[in-house]
Short mmCIF file of C-alpha atoms and ligand atoms in Angstrom, two decimals:
data_model
loop_
_atom_site.label_atom_id
_atom_site.label_comp_id
_atom_site.label_asym_id
_atom_site.label_seq_id
_atom_site.Cartn_x
_atom_site.Cartn_y
_atom_site.Cartn_z
CA UNK A 1 0.00 0.00 0.00
CA UNK A 2 1.53 3.38 -0.94
CA UNK A 3 2.42 5.70 1.92
CA UNK A 4 -0.22 8.28 2.81
CA UNK A 5 1.76 11.51 2.57
CA UNK A 6 -0.95 13.90 3.70
CA UNK A 7 -0.54 15.71 7.00
CA UNK A 8 -3.89 14.79 8.55
CA UNK A 9 -4.71 17.10 11.40
CA UNK A 10 -6.27 14.30 13.46
CA UNK A 11 -2.90 12.60 13.82
CA UNK A 12 -1.22 15.77 14.97
CA UNK A 13 -0.30 15.63 18.65
CA UNK A 14 -0.67 18.80 20.62
CA UNK A 15 0.73 17.87 23.99
CA UNK A 16 -0.23 20.10 26.85
CA UNK A 17 3.21 21.39 27.67
CA UNK A 18 2.00 23.23 30.76
CA UNK A 19 1.57 19.87 32.40
CA UNK A 20 5.07 18.96 31.34
CA UNK A 21 6.32 22.01 33.22
CA UNK A 22 3.93 21.82 36.18
CA UNK A 23 5.90 19.72 38.61
CA UNK A 24 9.27 20.30 37.20
CA UNK A 25 11.24 22.00 34.52
CA UNK A 26 11.84 19.40 31.75
CA UNK A 27 15.61 19.60 31.81
CA UNK A 28 15.75 19.38 35.59
CA UNK A 29 13.16 16.55 35.64
CA UNK A 30 15.41 14.45 33.46
CA UNK A 31 18.57 15.63 35.19
CA UNK A 32 17.30 14.69 38.64
CA UNK A 33 17.13 11.09 37.42
CA UNK A 34 20.56 11.55 35.82
CA UNK A 35 22.02 12.86 39.09
CA UNK A 36 20.66 9.96 41.09
CA UNK A 37 22.14 7.44 38.65
CA UNK A 38 25.45 9.32 38.40
CA UNK A 39 25.78 9.29 42.17
CA UNK A 40 25.12 5.55 42.35
CA UNK A 41 27.66 5.01 39.56
CA UNK A 42 30.14 7.13 41.48
CA UNK A 43 30.83 9.05 38.27
CA UNK A 44 34.02 11.07 38.40
CA UNK A 45 33.38 14.84 38.67
CA UNK A 46 34.89 15.66 35.26
CA UNK A 47 32.73 13.14 33.44
CA UNK A 48 29.70 14.28 35.40
CA UNK A 49 30.28 17.82 34.14
CA UNK A 50 30.74 16.65 30.54
CA UNK A 51 27.54 14.58 30.56
CA UNK A 52 25.53 17.38 32.13
CA UNK A 53 26.20 19.67 29.16
CA UNK A 54 24.96 19.47 25.58
CA UNK A 55 27.72 19.26 22.95
CA UNK A 56 26.09 21.66 20.53
CA UNK A 57 23.01 23.90 20.52
CA UNK A 58 21.99 25.59 17.28
CA UNK A 59 19.36 28.32 17.10
CA UNK A 60 18.25 29.23 13.59
CA UNK A 61 15.78 31.67 12.01
CA UNK A 62 13.77 30.63 8.99
CA UNK A 63 12.18 33.27 6.76
CA UNK A 64 9.25 31.63 4.97
CA UNK A 65 7.04 33.09 2.29
CA UNK A 66 3.49 32.38 3.44
CA UNK A 67 0.65 31.63 1.02
CA UNK A 68 -0.75 35.16 1.47
CA UNK A 69 2.51 36.63 0.19
CA UNK A 70 3.73 37.84 3.60
CA UNK A 71 7.06 36.75 5.03
CA UNK A 72 7.11 35.11 8.45
CA UNK A 73 10.27 34.33 10.38
CA UNK A 74 10.26 31.13 12.46
CA UNK A 75 12.75 30.11 15.12
CA UNK A 76 14.12 26.58 15.30
CA UNK A 77 16.67 24.59 17.25
CA UNK A 78 18.83 21.52 16.84
CA UNK A 79 20.66 20.19 19.88
CA UNK A 80 23.31 17.46 19.77
CA UNK A 81 23.57 16.31 23.35
CA UNK A 82 26.30 13.67 23.24
CA UNK A 83 27.80 11.90 20.22
CA UNK A 84 30.51 9.83 21.86
CA UNK A 85 28.77 6.54 20.96
CA UNK A 86 27.91 7.45 17.36
CA UNK A 87 25.88 9.81 15.15
CA UNK A 88 23.31 11.92 16.97
CA UNK A 89 19.77 10.52 16.70
CA UNK A 90 16.58 12.34 17.51
CA UNK A 91 13.32 13.67 16.14
CA UNK A 92 12.19 17.08 14.92
CA UNK A 93 9.03 18.56 16.43
CA UNK A 94 6.87 21.41 15.19
CA UNK A 95 4.99 23.05 18.03
CA UNK A 96 4.25 26.47 19.52
CA UNK A 97 5.68 25.39 22.90
CA UNK A 98 9.10 24.35 21.57
CA UNK A 99 11.97 25.95 23.49
CA UNK A 100 15.71 25.48 23.55
CA UNK A 101 15.44 24.12 27.07
CA UNK A 102 12.87 21.50 26.13
CA UNK A 103 14.78 20.46 23.00
CA UNK A 104 17.95 20.10 25.10
CA UNK A 105 16.14 17.90 27.64
CA UNK A 106 14.74 15.73 24.88
CA UNK A 107 18.20 15.44 23.27
CA UNK A 108 19.65 14.21 26.56
CA UNK A 109 16.74 11.79 26.84
CA UNK A 110 17.61 10.39 23.38
CA UNK A 111 21.23 9.96 24.45
CA UNK A 112 20.21 7.73 27.37
CA UNK A 113 17.50 5.94 25.36
CA UNK A 114 19.92 4.93 22.58
CA UNK A 115 22.49 3.82 25.15
CA UNK A 116 20.07 1.76 27.24
CA UNK A 117 19.26 -0.45 24.25
CA UNK A 118 22.92 -0.28 23.18
CA UNK A 119 22.47 1.36 19.77
CA UNK A 120 25.61 2.97 18.31
CA UNK A 121 24.02 6.42 18.40
CA UNK A 122 24.29 9.58 20.42
CA UNK A 123 21.30 11.76 21.24
CA UNK A 124 19.81 14.81 19.53
CA UNK A 125 16.55 16.67 19.12
CA UNK A 126 15.23 19.43 16.93
CA UNK A 127 12.25 21.71 17.01
CA UNK A 128 10.65 24.66 15.28
CA UNK A 129 8.31 27.10 17.02
CA UNK A 130 5.26 27.07 14.75
CA UNK A 131 1.63 26.04 14.70
CA UNK A 132 1.40 23.41 11.95
CA UNK A 133 -2.38 23.21 12.37
CA UNK A 134 -2.71 26.68 10.86
CA UNK A 135 -0.18 26.17 8.07
CA UNK A 136 -0.74 24.85 4.56
CA UNK A 137 1.24 21.90 3.23
CA UNK A 138 3.19 24.31 1.01
CA UNK A 139 4.12 26.50 3.98
CA UNK A 140 5.18 23.45 5.98
CA UNK A 141 7.33 22.26 3.09
CA UNK A 142 9.08 25.62 2.72
CA UNK A 143 9.64 25.82 6.47
CA UNK A 144 11.02 22.26 6.60
CA UNK A 145 13.38 22.82 3.70
CA UNK A 146 14.72 26.10 5.10
CA UNK A 147 15.15 24.59 8.57
CA UNK A 148 17.03 21.65 7.01
CA UNK A 149 19.25 24.03 5.05
CA UNK A 150 19.96 26.07 8.19
CA UNK A 151 21.10 23.05 10.22
CA UNK A 152 22.71 21.23 7.30
CA UNK A 153 26.23 21.40 8.74
CA UNK A 154 25.26 19.10 11.61
CA UNK A 155 23.17 16.72 9.45
CA UNK A 156 24.46 13.56 7.80
CA UNK A 157 24.25 9.79 8.14
CA UNK A 158 27.56 9.86 10.05
CA UNK A 159 26.81 12.87 12.21
CA UNK A 160 23.15 13.67 12.90
CA UNK A 161 20.10 11.68 11.82
CA UNK A 162 16.64 13.20 12.46
CA UNK A 163 13.31 11.37 12.64
CA UNK A 164 9.65 12.37 13.06
CA UNK A 165 8.41 13.69 16.39
CA UNK A 166 5.39 15.71 17.54
CA UNK A 167 3.60 17.14 14.47
CA UNK A 168 6.11 15.86 11.92
CA UNK A 169 5.72 12.72 9.86
CA UNK A 170 7.00 10.66 6.91
CA UNK A 171 6.11 13.48 4.53
CA UNK A 172 8.30 15.92 6.48
CA UNK A 173 11.17 13.39 6.59
CA UNK A 174 10.94 13.03 2.79
CA UNK A 175 11.45 16.82 2.48
CA UNK A 176 14.41 16.75 4.89
CA UNK A 177 15.99 13.90 2.94
CA UNK A 178 15.41 15.63 -0.40
CA UNK A 179 16.78 18.98 0.80
CA UNK A 180 19.90 17.35 2.24
CA UNK A 181 20.39 15.31 -0.95
CA UNK A 182 20.07 18.45 -3.12
CA UNK A 183 22.78 20.14 -1.04
CA UNK A 184 25.28 17.29 -1.27
CA UNK A 185 24.47 16.52 -4.89
CA UNK A 186 23.30 12.93 -4.60
CA UNK A 187 20.56 10.92 -2.88
CA UNK A 188 21.37 10.13 0.74
CA UNK A 189 18.66 7.95 2.27
CA UNK A 190 20.43 7.41 5.60
CA UNK A 191 20.25 11.08 6.65
CA UNK A 192 16.79 10.61 8.21
CA UNK A 193 14.72 7.72 9.51
CA UNK A 194 10.96 7.36 9.64
CA UNK A 195 10.84 7.90 5.87
CA UNK A 196 8.16 6.48 3.58
CA UNK A 197 8.95 2.81 2.84
CA UNK A 198 9.15 3.54 -0.91
CA UNK A 199 12.18 5.76 -0.35
CA UNK A 200 14.11 3.66 2.14
CA UNK A 201 11.92 3.56 5.24
CA UNK A 202 11.91 0.30 7.17
CA UNK A 203 9.07 -2.16 7.26
CA UNK A 204 7.81 -2.53 10.81
CA UNK A 205 8.77 1.04 11.82
CA UNK A 206 5.20 2.31 12.25
CA UNK A 207 4.27 -0.14 14.97
CA UNK A 208 7.79 -0.63 16.38
CA UNK A 209 7.25 1.46 19.51
CA UNK A 210 4.00 -0.31 20.37
CA UNK A 211 5.65 -3.66 19.65
CA UNK A 212 8.48 -2.74 22.02
CA UNK A 213 5.93 -1.82 24.71
CA UNK A 214 4.28 -5.23 24.25
CA UNK A 215 7.63 -7.03 24.48
CA UNK A 216 8.76 -5.33 27.71
CA UNK A 217 5.30 -5.78 29.23
CA UNK A 218 5.55 -9.52 28.62
CA UNK A 219 9.00 -9.53 30.21
CA UNK A 220 7.69 -7.62 33.24
CA UNK A 221 4.77 -10.05 33.63
CA UNK A 222 7.16 -13.01 33.45
CA UNK A 223 9.43 -11.43 36.07
CA UNK A 224 6.50 -10.87 38.43
CA UNK A 225 5.19 -14.38 37.83
CA UNK A 226 1.98 -13.09 36.26
CA UNK A 227 0.42 -14.90 33.28
CA UNK A 228 0.03 -13.02 30.00
CA UNK A 229 -3.33 -14.58 29.20
CA UNK A 230 -6.15 -12.65 30.79
CA UNK A 231 -3.91 -9.80 32.01
CA UNK A 232 -5.99 -6.65 32.21
CA UNK A 233 -4.60 -3.59 30.46
CA UNK A 234 -5.60 0.10 30.33
CA UNK A 235 -4.12 2.20 27.54
CA UNK A 236 -4.10 6.00 27.60
CA UNK A 237 -3.61 7.38 24.10
CA UNK A 238 -4.84 5.50 21.07
CA UNK A 239 -2.48 6.85 18.42
CA UNK A 240 0.53 5.19 16.87
CA UNK A 241 2.02 3.84 20.11
CA UNK A 242 -1.13 3.15 22.16
CA UNK A 243 -3.15 1.42 19.46
CA UNK A 244 -0.25 -0.77 18.31
CA UNK A 245 0.59 -1.74 21.90
CA UNK A 246 -3.09 -2.55 22.57
CA UNK A 247 -3.44 -4.60 19.40
CA UNK A 248 -0.28 -6.61 20.00
CA UNK A 249 -0.97 -7.16 23.72
CA UNK A 250 -4.49 -8.37 22.86
CA UNK A 251 -2.96 -10.73 20.32
CA UNK A 252 -0.81 -12.17 23.10
CA UNK A 253 -3.96 -12.88 25.13
CA UNK A 254 -4.25 -9.76 27.31
CA UNK A 255 -7.65 -8.17 27.95
CA UNK A 256 -7.68 -4.49 26.97
CA UNK A 257 -10.27 -3.17 29.42
CA UNK A 258 -9.81 0.57 28.87
CA UNK A 259 -8.73 2.76 25.96
CA UNK A 260 -8.72 6.52 25.67
CA UNK A 261 -7.60 9.45 23.59
CA UNK A 262 -7.88 13.22 23.72
CA UNK A 263 -11.67 12.99 23.34
CA UNK A 264 -12.18 10.79 26.41
CA UNK A 265 -11.94 7.13 27.39
CA UNK A 266 -14.01 3.93 27.37
CA UNK A 267 -14.10 1.04 29.82
CA UNK A 268 -15.24 -2.53 29.17
CA UNK A 269 -14.36 -5.15 31.78
CA UNK A 270 -14.88 -7.92 29.25
CA UNK A 271 -12.20 -6.43 26.99
CA UNK A 272 -12.31 -4.43 23.76
CA UNK A 273 -12.03 -5.79 20.26
CA UNK A 274 -8.96 -3.66 19.52
CA UNK A 275 -9.11 -4.14 15.74
CA UNK A 276 -12.67 -2.79 15.82
CA UNK A 277 -11.59 0.29 17.82
CA UNK A 278 -8.66 0.90 15.46
CA UNK A 279 -11.02 0.66 12.48
CA UNK A 280 -13.29 3.26 14.15
CA UNK A 281 -10.37 5.65 14.69
CA UNK A 282 -9.24 5.14 11.11
CA UNK A 283 -12.71 6.14 9.90
CA UNK A 284 -13.45 8.95 12.38
CA UNK A 285 -10.06 10.26 13.45
CA UNK A 286 -10.65 9.77 17.19
CA UNK A 287 -12.49 7.48 19.61
CA UNK A 288 -15.26 10.09 19.95
CA UNK A 289 -18.64 8.46 19.41
CA UNK A 290 -17.26 4.92 19.74
CA UNK A 291 -20.15 3.01 21.22
CA UNK A 292 -18.53 0.02 22.96
CA UNK A 293 -18.02 0.00 26.72
CA UNK A 294 -18.84 2.76 29.18
CA UNK A 295 -17.45 6.28 29.11
CA UNK A 296 -14.88 7.38 31.66
CA UNK A 297 -12.42 10.24 31.90
CA UNK A 298 -8.73 9.98 31.14
CA UNK A 299 -8.00 10.65 34.82
CA UNK A 300 -10.25 7.72 35.82
CA UNK A 301 -8.57 5.49 33.24
CA UNK A 302 -5.21 6.06 34.91
CA UNK A 303 -6.62 5.04 38.29
CA UNK A 304 -8.33 1.81 37.21
CA UNK A 305 -7.48 -1.39 39.05
CA UNK A 306 -5.67 -3.22 36.24
CA UNK A 307 -2.61 -5.41 35.89
CA UNK A 308 -0.94 -3.13 33.36
CA UNK A 309 -1.28 0.58 32.66
CA UNK A 310 0.19 1.89 29.40
CA UNK A 311 0.38 5.70 29.33
CA UNK A 312 0.91 6.38 25.61
CA UNK A 313 -0.26 9.95 25.14
CA UNK A 314 1.27 12.86 27.01
CA UNK A 315 4.06 13.88 29.33
CA UNK A 316 3.49 14.24 33.06
CA UNK A 317 0.14 12.49 33.51
CA UNK A 318 1.30 10.59 36.61
CA UNK A 319 2.26 13.17 39.20
CA UNK A 320 2.31 13.63 42.97
CA UNK A 321 -1.37 14.55 42.63
CA UNK A 322 -2.55 11.13 41.45
CA UNK A 323 0.31 8.67 42.09
CA UNK A 324 -1.21 7.52 45.37
CA UNK A 325 -4.41 6.53 43.56
CA UNK A 326 -2.78 4.50 40.75
CA UNK A 327 -3.75 0.86 41.23
CA UNK A 328 -1.96 -0.82 38.31
CA UNK A 329 0.60 -3.49 39.17
CA UNK A 330 2.80 -2.58 36.18
CA UNK A 331 3.21 0.70 34.32
CA UNK A 332 4.77 0.37 30.86
CA UNK A 333 5.62 3.91 29.75
CA UNK A 334 4.81 4.16 26.04
CA UNK A 335 4.88 7.96 26.11
CA UNK A 336 7.97 10.02 26.84
CA UNK A 337 8.00 11.33 30.38
CA UNK A 338 4.48 10.30 31.50
CA UNK A 339 5.66 10.11 35.13
CA UNK A 340 7.18 13.14 36.84
CA UNK A 341 10.37 12.69 38.82
CA UNK A 342 8.52 13.63 41.99
CA UNK A 343 6.00 10.80 41.45
CA UNK A 344 8.68 8.10 41.02
CA UNK A 345 9.15 7.52 44.74
CA UNK A 346 5.41 7.42 45.44
CA UNK A 347 4.97 4.65 42.89
CA UNK A 348 8.01 2.77 44.18
CA UNK A 349 6.75 2.96 47.79
CA UNK A 350 3.54 1.30 46.66
CA UNK A 351 5.39 -1.50 44.87
CA UNK A 352 4.25 -0.49 41.39
CA UNK A 353 6.62 -1.93 38.82
CA UNK A 354 7.45 0.83 36.32
CA UNK A 355 9.10 -0.01 33.01
CA UNK A 356 10.59 3.43 32.27
CA UNK A 357 10.10 5.30 29.00
CA UNK A 358 13.76 5.20 27.95
CA UNK A 359 13.45 1.41 27.88
CA UNK A 360 9.74 0.78 27.23
CA UNK A 361 9.38 3.03 24.18
CA UNK A 362 12.84 2.40 22.70
CA UNK A 363 11.37 0.08 20.05
CA UNK A 364 10.86 3.08 17.74
CA UNK A 365 14.46 4.25 17.79
CA UNK A 366 15.64 0.65 17.55
CA UNK A 367 13.82 0.16 14.24
CA UNK A 368 15.05 3.63 13.20
CA UNK A 369 18.52 2.22 13.76
CA UNK A 370 17.57 -0.79 11.61
CA UNK A 371 16.36 1.64 8.92
CA UNK A 372 19.70 3.47 9.00
CA UNK A 373 21.58 0.15 8.79
CA UNK A 374 19.44 -0.96 5.82
CA UNK A 375 20.02 2.40 4.09
CA UNK A 376 23.78 2.17 4.55
CA UNK A 377 23.85 -1.38 3.23
CA UNK A 378 21.29 -0.50 0.51
CA UNK A 379 19.57 -3.76 1.40
CA UNK A 380 16.04 -3.87 2.78
CA UNK A 381 15.07 -6.48 5.37
CA UNK A 382 11.74 -8.35 5.35
CA UNK A 383 9.34 -7.35 8.12
CA UNK A 384 9.77 -10.58 10.08
CA UNK A 385 13.54 -10.00 10.26
CA UNK A 386 12.90 -6.47 11.58
CA UNK A 387 10.46 -7.79 14.19
CA UNK A 388 12.74 -10.66 15.27
CA UNK A 389 15.70 -8.33 15.73
CA UNK A 390 13.53 -5.86 17.61
CA UNK A 391 12.44 -8.65 19.96
CA UNK A 392 16.08 -9.58 20.57
CA UNK A 393 17.03 -5.97 21.39
CA UNK A 394 14.03 -5.29 23.65
CA UNK A 395 14.19 -8.53 25.63
CA UNK A 396 17.96 -8.35 26.06
CA UNK A 397 17.75 -4.73 27.17
CA UNK A 398 14.93 -5.41 29.62
CA UNK A 399 16.87 -8.29 31.16
CA UNK A 400 20.06 -6.21 31.44
CA UNK A 401 18.20 -3.38 33.17
CA UNK A 402 16.37 -5.81 35.47
CA UNK A 403 19.62 -7.58 36.41
CA UNK A 404 21.21 -4.25 37.34
CA UNK A 405 18.10 -3.19 39.29
CA UNK A 406 18.20 -6.40 41.32
CA UNK A 407 21.96 -6.22 41.84
CA UNK A 408 21.88 -2.62 43.07
CA UNK A 409 18.44 -2.76 44.76
CA UNK A 410 17.10 0.15 42.73
CA UNK A 411 13.98 0.63 40.63
CA UNK A 412 14.02 -0.06 36.91
CA UNK A 413 14.19 3.62 35.97
CA UNK A 414 17.28 4.23 38.06
CA UNK A 415 18.84 1.03 36.69
CA UNK A 416 18.05 2.07 33.11
CA UNK A 417 19.71 5.45 33.66
CA UNK A 418 22.68 3.76 35.35
CA UNK A 419 23.14 1.34 32.47
CA UNK A 420 22.81 4.11 29.87
CA UNK A 421 25.03 6.65 31.62
CA UNK A 422 27.59 3.96 32.41
CA UNK A 423 27.78 3.07 28.71
CA UNK A 424 28.15 6.68 27.57
CA UNK A 425 30.68 7.37 30.33
CA UNK A 426 32.78 4.36 29.48
CA UNK A 427 33.13 5.39 25.81
CA UNK A 428 33.81 8.96 26.88
CA UNK A 429 36.60 7.70 29.16
CA UNK A 430 38.13 5.55 26.41
CA UNK A 431 38.03 8.40 23.92
CA UNK A 432 39.43 10.93 26.37
CA UNK A 433 39.22 14.67 25.97
CA UNK A 434 40.24 16.12 22.63
CA UNK A 435 42.66 18.87 23.53
P1 LIG B 501 -0.07 9.98 18.23
O1 LIG B 501 -0.34 11.35 17.81
O2 LIG B 501 -0.13 8.91 17.19
O3 LIG B 501 -1.11 9.57 19.38
C1 LIG B 501 -1.29 10.33 20.53
C2 LIG B 501 -2.55 9.86 21.20
O4 LIG B 501 -2.69 10.53 22.45
C3 LIG B 501 -3.81 10.16 20.40
O5 LIG B 501 -4.71 9.07 20.52
C4 LIG B 501 -4.37 11.38 21.12
O6 LIG B 501 -5.78 11.52 20.97
C5 LIG B 501 -4.00 11.05 22.54
N1 LIG B 501 -4.07 12.22 23.41
C6 LIG B 501 -3.70 13.50 23.13
N2 LIG B 501 -4.00 14.29 24.16
C7 LIG B 501 -4.56 13.51 25.11
C8 LIG B 501 -5.10 13.75 26.39
N3 LIG B 501 -5.11 14.98 26.90
N4 LIG B 501 -5.58 12.70 27.10
C9 LIG B 501 -5.58 11.45 26.56
N5 LIG B 501 -5.10 11.17 25.35
C10 LIG B 501 -4.60 12.18 24.64
O7 LIG B 501 1.34 9.96 18.98
P2 LIG B 501 2.27 8.70 19.25
O8 LIG B 501 3.29 8.63 18.17
O9 LIG B 501 1.45 7.51 19.55
O10 LIG B 501 3.05 9.17 20.56
C11 LIG B 501 2.50 9.05 21.86
C12 LIG B 501 3.59 9.23 22.89
O11 LIG B 501 4.61 8.26 22.68
C13 LIG B 501 4.32 10.57 22.88
O12 LIG B 501 4.72 10.86 24.21
C14 LIG B 501 5.54 10.29 22.05
O13 LIG B 501 6.59 11.20 22.34
C15 LIG B 501 5.86 8.90 22.55
N6 LIG B 501 6.72 8.14 21.66
C16 LIG B 501 6.34 7.87 20.37
C17 LIG B 501 7.15 7.12 19.56
C18 LIG B 501 6.74 6.74 18.17
O14 LIG B 501 7.44 5.94 17.55
N7 LIG B 501 5.61 7.21 17.66
C19 LIG B 501 8.39 6.65 20.03
C20 LIG B 501 8.76 6.93 21.37
C21 LIG B 501 7.91 7.67 22.15
#
């Protein structure tokens, strides 16, 4: 089936960034976890200082001719946080709330995420302050191409490899790839991932994050001695990650008892037919009007008594305000940053087993890595090879993080950060400081 290159507004995420900032500043929220892990690792002070700073922060201005003939100037950023382990990897987001601080935090996040699953990548992030909902496709294309041109010195398959993020998609990646290729004079597929399959995208990429969530959830259930069959699951967010995770968990025998999106949530103790719900969303854009089950709010969904809760929508939905009411046994973080740093301890005190975002949602970047490898080899893998290799990476990574958590008597999040920071630090030590 050819790739749908339209920018449908219903698939555009508009995360409520105020929530992201409510309990903590994004950079500090991530860095408080970093500090805890660094202390446990007994990181030497010099290395600590290096890893607490981004390598490169670019701020660029993009003049764009709008459809009405006026010129607008947009501001964008690209941050390379740490590239000691390989080319920088990280998405580009288009959103009014983008800031240098947020992009830096997300670039650090990508550094740890790539390291925790042991990909040979560093971490990066990019963003442009704009409201894509109000822009035409032509305006978005001109903005994307000018942004790409403005950051072109950092880009390249060996240096910095973007991917889609909030409000960007395969269509946008095709423009980035084309603009880069025009500048260097030949087609370079490996400069971005998350491309349309026809131009070098990987099979299996679209559902890779949800598949990764399913795989780590199964590992967590096995560790806790809980059966997969009949496990009750609530999923917040029914987009790319949430719907794929729900579909694949249901296929494994789990009962998906609650699903929700920005329009509200539904509950059905007997379990949803996930394929039917996905078909509804495909036809109508959201779950609004979906008749199965009983309505409930997104806040109620988070507090349901279920075996597994999969937050797969927004940042900072589990906070000090609701952590004491969460009744799930396992939380598999499909979204980035769904739990605030301040809520971590409350969940741990109550024995809730949290599979942290940098591990649980790393399936997407893992298949992005596979895409980059396929592009470099100019040899596309069949989907089952992609899925098998993803399973290997996710299960191995989960087991490595769990082993460290048990050895050091820490929660999985702290162990994931320790493993990731330890890996980055060890390469940094071996490479030394370039004079
Ligand atoms: P998406 O746009 O496909 O889906 C987002 C879903 O969240 C939609 O169903 C939307 O309706 C819902 N939502 C929005 N606001 C909500 C609200 N206030 N309450 C409840 N639901 C709400 O996005 P996605 O790609 O599935 O990404 C979801 C999360 O996963 C994000 O945090 C993203 O950063 C993270 N993530 C995505 C990937 C990936 O490969 N797509 C990889 C890693 C992490």
